[in-house]
Short mmCIF file of C-alpha atoms in Angstrom, two decimals:
data_model
loop_
_atom_site.label_atom_id
_atom_site.label_comp_id
_atom_site.label_asym_id
_atom_site.label_seq_id
_atom_site.Cartn_x
_atom_site.Cartn_y
_atom_site.Cartn_z
CA UNK L 1076 101.04 79.27 120.16
CA UNK L 1077 98.04 81.59 120.38
CA UNK L 1078 94.86 79.94 121.62
CA UNK L 1079 92.35 82.79 121.95
CA UNK L 1080 91.74 84.38 118.55
CA UNK L 1081 89.64 87.37 117.57
CA UNK L 1082 88.48 87.80 113.97
CA UNK L 1083 87.64 91.42 113.24
CA UNK L 1084 85.22 91.25 110.33
CA UNK L 1085 83.28 87.99 109.92
CA UNK L 1086 82.32 88.36 106.28
CA UNK L 1087 83.18 86.38 103.14
CA UNK L 1088 86.65 85.48 104.44
CA UNK L 1089 86.34 86.11 108.16
CA UNK L 1090 83.38 83.82 108.89
CA UNK L 1091 84.80 80.65 107.27
CA UNK L 1092 88.17 81.48 108.84
CA UNK L 1093 86.57 81.70 112.28
CA UNK L 1094 84.70 78.41 111.71
CA UNK L 1095 87.95 76.73 110.65
CA UNK L 1096 89.72 77.95 113.79
CA UNK L 1097 86.86 76.70 115.98
CA UNK L 1098 87.11 73.30 114.28
CA UNK L 1099 90.79 73.25 115.21
CA UNK L 1100 90.08 73.81 118.91
CA UNK L 1101 90.81 77.52 119.17
CA UNK L 1102 88.66 79.79 121.32
CA UNK L 1103 87.33 82.24 118.72
CA UNK L 1104 85.63 85.61 119.06
CA UNK L 1105 84.19 87.27 115.96
CA UNK L 1106 82.84 90.70 115.12
CA UNK L 1107 80.00 91.78 112.88
CA UNK L 1108 78.34 95.12 112.26
CA UNK L 1109 74.94 93.43 111.98
CA UNK L 1110 72.80 92.60 115.01
CA UNK L 1111 71.06 89.90 112.94
CA UNK L 1112 74.35 88.10 112.35
CA UNK L 1113 75.18 87.68 116.04
CA UNK L 1114 73.05 84.54 116.27
CA UNK L 1115 74.76 83.09 113.17
CA UNK L 1116 78.16 83.44 114.84
CA UNK L 1117 76.87 81.99 118.08
CA UNK L 1118 75.51 78.90 116.31
CA UNK L 1119 79.02 78.27 114.97
CA UNK L 1120 80.51 78.44 118.51
CA UNK L 1121 82.05 81.82 117.71
CA UNK L 1122 81.67 84.28 120.60
CA UNK L 1123 79.83 87.19 118.89
CA UNK L 1124 80.57 90.90 119.25
CA UNK L 1125 78.75 93.70 117.46
CA UNK L 1126 81.45 96.24 116.62
CA UNK L 1127 81.32 99.09 114.10
CA UNK L 1128 84.29 101.14 112.96
CA UNK L 1129 84.21 104.61 111.47
CA UNK L 1130 86.98 107.13 110.97
CA UNK L 1131 85.96 108.92 114.17
CA UNK L 1132 84.37 106.37 116.52
CA UNK L 1133 84.20 102.69 117.43
CA UNK L 1134 80.73 101.44 118.24
CA UNK L 1135 80.34 98.53 120.63
CA UNK L 1136 82.41 97.13 123.47
CA UNK L 1137 85.79 96.91 121.77
CA UNK L 1138 87.68 96.44 125.04
CA UNK L 1139 85.27 93.65 125.95
CA UNK L 1140 86.46 91.84 122.83
CA UNK L 1141 90.16 92.62 123.22
CA UNK L 1142 90.22 91.58 126.89
CA UNK L 1143 89.30 88.00 125.96
CA UNK L 1144 91.86 87.31 123.22
CA UNK L 1145 95.62 87.28 122.71
CA UNK L 1146 95.64 87.40 118.89
CA UNK L 1147 93.56 89.61 116.59
CA UNK L 1148 93.05 88.99 112.87
CA UNK L 1149 92.11 92.32 111.30
CA UNK L 1150 90.12 91.61 108.17
CA UNK L 1151 88.49 94.91 107.20
CA UNK L 1152 88.51 95.88 103.50
CA UNK L 1153 89.01 99.58 102.67
CA UNK L 1154 85.86 99.86 100.49
CA UNK L 1155 87.01 103.16 99.01
CA UNK L 1156 85.86 102.57 95.43
CA UNK L 1157 82.23 103.40 96.25
CA UNK L 1158 83.14 107.01 96.93
CA UNK L 1159 83.10 106.47 100.69
CA UNK L 1160 84.66 109.65 102.14
CA UNK L 1161 85.74 107.94 105.36
CA UNK L 1162 89.43 107.29 105.87
CA UNK L 1163 90.31 103.62 106.15
CA UNK L 1164 93.60 104.55 107.77
CA UNK L 1165 91.85 106.55 110.49
CA UNK L 1166 89.57 103.59 111.18
CA UNK L 1167 92.54 101.30 111.67
CA UNK L 1168 94.36 103.92 113.74
CA UNK L 1169 91.41 104.07 116.15
CA UNK L 1170 91.46 100.29 116.40
CA UNK L 1171 95.24 100.31 116.89
CA UNK L 1172 94.90 102.77 119.77
CA UNK L 1173 92.39 100.46 121.45
CA UNK L 1174 94.68 97.47 120.94
CA UNK L 1175 97.47 99.39 122.68
CA UNK L 1176 95.26 99.72 125.78
CA UNK L 1177 94.69 95.97 125.87
CA UNK L 1178 96.71 92.83 126.50
CA UNK L 1179 96.52 91.69 122.85
CA UNK L 1180 100.06 90.85 121.79
CA UNK L 1181 99.74 89.33 118.30
CA UNK L 1182 98.23 90.87 115.16
CA UNK L 1183 97.53 89.50 111.71
CA UNK L 1184 96.67 92.37 109.38
CA UNK L 1185 95.00 91.34 106.14
CA UNK L 1186 96.27 93.67 103.44
CA UNK L 1187 96.37 93.49 99.64
CA UNK L 1188 98.87 93.21 96.81
CA UNK L 1189 97.45 96.60 95.78
CA UNK L 1190 100.23 98.10 97.92
CA UNK L 1191 102.73 97.11 95.20
CA UNK L 1192 101.08 99.42 92.69
CA UNK L 1193 102.54 99.26 89.20
CA UNK L 1194 105.78 97.46 90.02
CA UNK L 1195 106.67 95.26 87.06
CA UNK L 1196 108.11 91.78 86.86
CA UNK L 1197 108.42 89.32 89.74
CA UNK L 1198 107.21 90.82 93.01
CA UNK L 1199 108.21 89.22 96.31
CA UNK L 1200 107.84 90.38 99.89
CA UNK L 1201 111.28 92.00 99.57
CA UNK L 1202 110.01 94.54 97.03
CA UNK L 1203 109.37 98.07 98.27
CA UNK L 1204 105.65 98.88 97.87
CA UNK L 1205 104.73 101.73 95.54
CA UNK L 1206 100.91 102.05 95.75
CA UNK L 1207 99.11 104.22 93.23
CA UNK L 1208 95.46 103.77 94.24
CA UNK L 1209 93.91 105.39 97.29
CA UNK L 1210 93.09 102.02 98.82
CA UNK L 1211 96.66 100.81 98.26
CA UNK L 1212 98.09 103.94 99.89
CA UNK L 1213 95.83 103.67 102.93
CA UNK L 1214 96.46 99.95 103.31
CA UNK L 1215 100.21 100.55 103.33
CA UNK L 1216 99.84 103.34 105.89
CA UNK L 1217 97.76 101.01 108.07
CA UNK L 1218 100.38 98.26 107.73
CA UNK L 1219 103.02 100.67 108.99
CA UNK L 1220 101.11 101.30 112.24
CA UNK L 1221 101.68 97.70 113.23
CA UNK L 1222 105.04 97.03 111.57
CA UNK L 1223 106.69 99.96 113.36
CA UNK L 1224 105.42 98.95 116.80
CA UNK L 1225 108.04 96.78 118.47
CA UNK L 1226 105.71 95.99 121.36
CA UNK L 1227 103.31 94.11 119.07
CA UNK L 1228 104.10 90.92 117.17
CA UNK L 1229 102.44 91.75 113.87
CA UNK L 1230 102.34 89.82 110.61
CA UNK L 1231 101.07 91.33 107.35
CA UNK L 1232 99.37 89.19 104.69
CA UNK L 1233 99.05 90.79 101.25
CA UNK L 1234 96.37 88.82 99.43
CA UNK L 1235 95.91 88.81 95.68
CA UNK L 1236 92.54 88.78 93.98
CA UNK L 1237 90.07 86.69 95.96
CA UNK L 1238 88.19 83.83 94.37
CA UNK L 1239 85.90 81.17 95.81
CA UNK L 1240 82.25 80.37 96.56
CA UNK L 1241 79.95 83.12 95.24
CA UNK L 1242 82.95 85.22 94.24
CA UNK L 1243 84.54 85.03 90.83
CA UNK L 1244 85.97 88.06 88.99
CA UNK L 1245 84.71 86.74 85.63
CA UNK L 1246 81.10 87.52 86.62
CA UNK L 1247 82.00 91.22 86.56
CA UNK L 1248 84.06 90.95 83.38
CA UNK L 1249 81.62 88.92 81.29
CA UNK L 1250 80.57 90.71 78.08
CA UNK L 1251 82.83 93.70 78.73
CA UNK L 1252 84.40 94.99 75.53
CA UNK L 1253 87.86 96.13 74.46
CA UNK L 1254 89.68 95.28 77.68
CA UNK L 1255 93.32 96.23 77.26
CA UNK L 1256 95.00 94.03 79.88
CA UNK L 1257 94.56 90.64 78.26
CA UNK L 1258 98.29 89.86 78.35
CA UNK L 1259 98.63 90.64 82.06
CA UNK L 1260 99.06 87.60 84.32
CA UNK L 1261 96.47 86.72 86.95
CA UNK L 1262 97.41 87.02 90.63
CA UNK L 1263 94.60 85.23 92.46
CA UNK L 1264 94.10 83.16 95.59
CA UNK L 1265 91.24 80.85 96.59
CA UNK L 1266 89.32 81.43 99.81
CA UNK L 1267 90.43 78.06 101.19
CA UNK L 1268 94.08 78.97 100.67
CA UNK L 1269 93.56 82.30 102.46
CA UNK L 1270 92.30 80.32 105.44
CA UNK L 1271 95.12 77.79 105.09
CA UNK L 1272 97.74 80.56 105.08
CA UNK L 1273 96.31 82.43 108.08
CA UNK L 1274 95.90 79.29 110.19
CA UNK L 1275 99.41 78.10 109.25
CA UNK L 1276 100.88 81.42 110.39
CA UNK L 1277 99.07 81.15 113.74
CA UNK L 1278 99.98 77.50 114.23
CA UNK L 1279 103.67 78.05 113.48
CA UNK L 1280 104.08 81.41 115.24
CA UNK L 1281 105.24 83.26 112.13
CA UNK L 1282 105.20 86.70 113.72
CA UNK L 1283 106.84 89.91 112.58
CA UNK L 1284 106.78 88.84 108.94
CA UNK L 1285 105.19 89.76 105.60
CA UNK L 1286 103.51 87.17 103.38
CA UNK L 1287 102.20 87.51 99.84
CA UNK L 1288 99.15 85.33 99.27
CA UNK L 1289 98.85 84.38 95.59
CA UNK L 1290 98.50 80.97 93.95
CA UNK L 1291 101.72 80.18 91.99
CA UNK L 1292 100.24 79.89 88.52
CA UNK L 1293 99.86 82.93 86.29
CA UNK L 1294 98.16 82.44 82.91
CA UNK L 1295 97.17 85.61 81.08
CA UNK L 1296 93.90 87.26 81.98
CA UNK L 1297 92.59 86.67 78.47
CA UNK L 1298 93.37 82.95 78.68
CA UNK L 1299 92.04 82.51 82.19
CA UNK L 1300 88.86 84.58 82.07
CA UNK L 1301 87.85 83.28 78.63
CA UNK L 1302 88.16 79.70 79.89
CA UNK L 1303 86.39 80.45 83.18
CA UNK L 1304 83.50 82.25 81.49
CA UNK L 1305 82.87 79.37 79.12
CA UNK L 1306 83.15 76.88 81.99
CA UNK L 1307 80.24 78.47 83.87
CA UNK L 1308 78.20 79.37 80.80
CA UNK L 1309 78.85 83.12 80.61
CA UNK L 1310 79.80 85.14 77.53
CA UNK L 1311 83.55 85.74 77.78
CA UNK L 1312 84.98 89.26 78.04
CA UNK L 1313 86.44 90.79 74.91
CA UNK L 1314 90.12 91.77 74.95
CA UNK L 1315 91.53 94.18 72.41
CA UNK L 1316 94.59 93.18 70.42
CA UNK L 1317 97.77 94.51 71.99
CA UNK L 1318 101.38 93.52 72.16
CA UNK L 1319 102.36 91.41 75.17
CA UNK L 1320 104.75 92.89 77.71
CA UNK L 1321 107.56 90.94 79.35
CA UNK L 1322 107.39 93.20 82.40
CA UNK L 1323 103.91 92.47 83.70
CA UNK L 1324 103.56 91.97 87.45
CA UNK L 1325 103.72 88.44 88.84
CA UNK L 1326 103.19 88.26 92.61
CA UNK L 1327 105.24 85.49 94.23
CA UNK L 1328 104.41 84.05 97.67
CA UNK L 1329 108.10 83.55 98.34
CA UNK L 1330 108.01 83.66 102.14
CA UNK L 1331 105.28 81.03 102.49
CA UNK L 1332 106.72 78.70 99.86
CA UNK L 1333 110.27 79.04 101.20
CA UNK L 1334 109.01 77.68 104.53
CA UNK L 1335 108.02 74.47 102.70
CA UNK L 1336 104.30 75.24 102.76
CA UNK L 1337 102.13 74.99 99.67
CA UNK L 1338 98.75 76.06 98.37
CA UNK L 1339 96.02 73.47 98.12
CA UNK L 1340 93.39 74.99 95.82
CA UNK L 1341 94.60 75.51 92.23
CA UNK L 1342 93.60 78.69 90.43
CA UNK L 1343 93.94 78.80 86.67
CA UNK L 1344 94.83 75.16 86.08
#
């Protein structure tokens, strides 16, 4: 079992993950791009490293980080929707090349169900990804860097929509009009279950595998977001009338559930 863990990207998911691993007696190193956040990590007994990634350079002592760990959790979102011209794939390729110079032997790469694109029906880890968005395409290309390397023990986690403290999709959907996807099922996962899944994989040495991370309950978006908006006192989004489809995508966390694990934080119930 890995004992020295690096968390690349201590943000909304990475910081609570690192804190959870510390609480479970792992030696944890964490990265941030912000000098001001170094002291926050240190106060949580996370060894801090200021590391910045671009498509052409890595800022900070990346080998200093990698030399002190045996497992690296790569948790860096693509952030391509803002018109950022930088290539996410090239960022990860630079990081991959540095990993290859080090003694790090285990990788957890946090990806997204966006790699499945517009596949319809039930989607398990056995489905062949068909990404249509730029972020989905670059995530899949980044996954391949690690999956094709037989010298690294790499596990890919494809997370659904993230939900949790200070993050709820309904806040962005409230009051929007004429949304056309009201009959589509939700494919969400709570922050605490993301942490539960990652820590379970590390604890049980589930290496060289792919895991979908989505809570196994899939009401329609109209049903779910209307209820959630009213629950927190927001005007619900407006969905246009359309015929339901029997082919809408439902992401199934088959690999995790087949190993007799379960999710602990209900979404949509």
